[in-house]
XYZ file of C-alpha atoms in Angstrom:
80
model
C 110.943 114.287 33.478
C 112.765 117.496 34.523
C 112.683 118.418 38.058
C 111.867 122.453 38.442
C 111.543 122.970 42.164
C 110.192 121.929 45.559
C 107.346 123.821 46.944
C 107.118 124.341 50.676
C 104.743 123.082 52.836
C 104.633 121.879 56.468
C 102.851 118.862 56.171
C 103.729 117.260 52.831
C 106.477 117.117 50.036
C 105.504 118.824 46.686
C 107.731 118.400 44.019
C 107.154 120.372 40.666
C 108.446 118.861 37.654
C 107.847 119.574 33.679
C 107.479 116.749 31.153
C 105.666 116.130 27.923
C 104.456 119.519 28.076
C 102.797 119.067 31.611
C 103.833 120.293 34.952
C 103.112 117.717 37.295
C 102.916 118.503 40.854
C 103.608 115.486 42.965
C 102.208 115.217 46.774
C 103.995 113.074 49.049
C 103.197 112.447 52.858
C 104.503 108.930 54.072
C 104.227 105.940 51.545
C 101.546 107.809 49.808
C 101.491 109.829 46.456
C 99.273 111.833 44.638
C 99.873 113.432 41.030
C 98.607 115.943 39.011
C 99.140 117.459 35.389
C 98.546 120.863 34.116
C 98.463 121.443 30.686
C 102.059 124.140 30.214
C 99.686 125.978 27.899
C 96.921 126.502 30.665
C 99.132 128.451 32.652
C 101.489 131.181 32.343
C 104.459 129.061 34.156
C 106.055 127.280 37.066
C 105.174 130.427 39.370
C 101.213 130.019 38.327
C 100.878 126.226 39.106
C 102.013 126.915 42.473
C 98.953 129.477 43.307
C 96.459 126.343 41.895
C 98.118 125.173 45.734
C 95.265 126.613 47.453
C 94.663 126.240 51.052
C 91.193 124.670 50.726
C 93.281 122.561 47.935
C 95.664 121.124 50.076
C 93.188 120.414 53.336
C 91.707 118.164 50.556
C 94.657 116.493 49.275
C 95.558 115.883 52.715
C 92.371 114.521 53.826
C 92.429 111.975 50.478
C 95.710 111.002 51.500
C 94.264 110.148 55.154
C 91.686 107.910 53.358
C 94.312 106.161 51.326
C 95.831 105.060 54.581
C 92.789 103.956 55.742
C 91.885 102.109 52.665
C 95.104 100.261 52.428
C 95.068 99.758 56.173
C 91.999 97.950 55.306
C 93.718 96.101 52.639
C 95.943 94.614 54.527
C 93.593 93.376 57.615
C 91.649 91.412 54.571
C 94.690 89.843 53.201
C 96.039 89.034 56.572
């Protein structure tokens, strides 16, 4: 996996990386991760995928990752 570049944002890491012909843009806020591919053919490069970043995008993705904290907070109050 090649690294291409960070992408800025004030409330979670975004890496942007090319491999297999993908771009995956990995999400990171705490212990959490979420990843997502984009076909290199279904976009015109690096500089597109990072518009697919929308606002209403993000308030999602950070929202899921609230729910994964909950859900493994969860997790752990079973096992324990």
């Amino acid at each position: 996996m090649r690294y291409l570049k960070d992408i800025p944002h004030p409330q979670a890491k975004i890496g942007l990386y090319s491999w297999n012909s993908k771009y995956i843009i990995k999400i990171e806020a705490g212990p959490y991760e979420q990843t997502y591919k984009v076909a290199e053919f279904d976009v015109s490069g690096p500089d597109e995928v990072e518009t697919l970043l929308s606002p209403l995008f993000m308030e999602r993705v950070l929202l899921r990752f609230q729910e994964m904290d909950k859900d493994w907070g969860e997790a752990i109050d079973a096992a324990f």
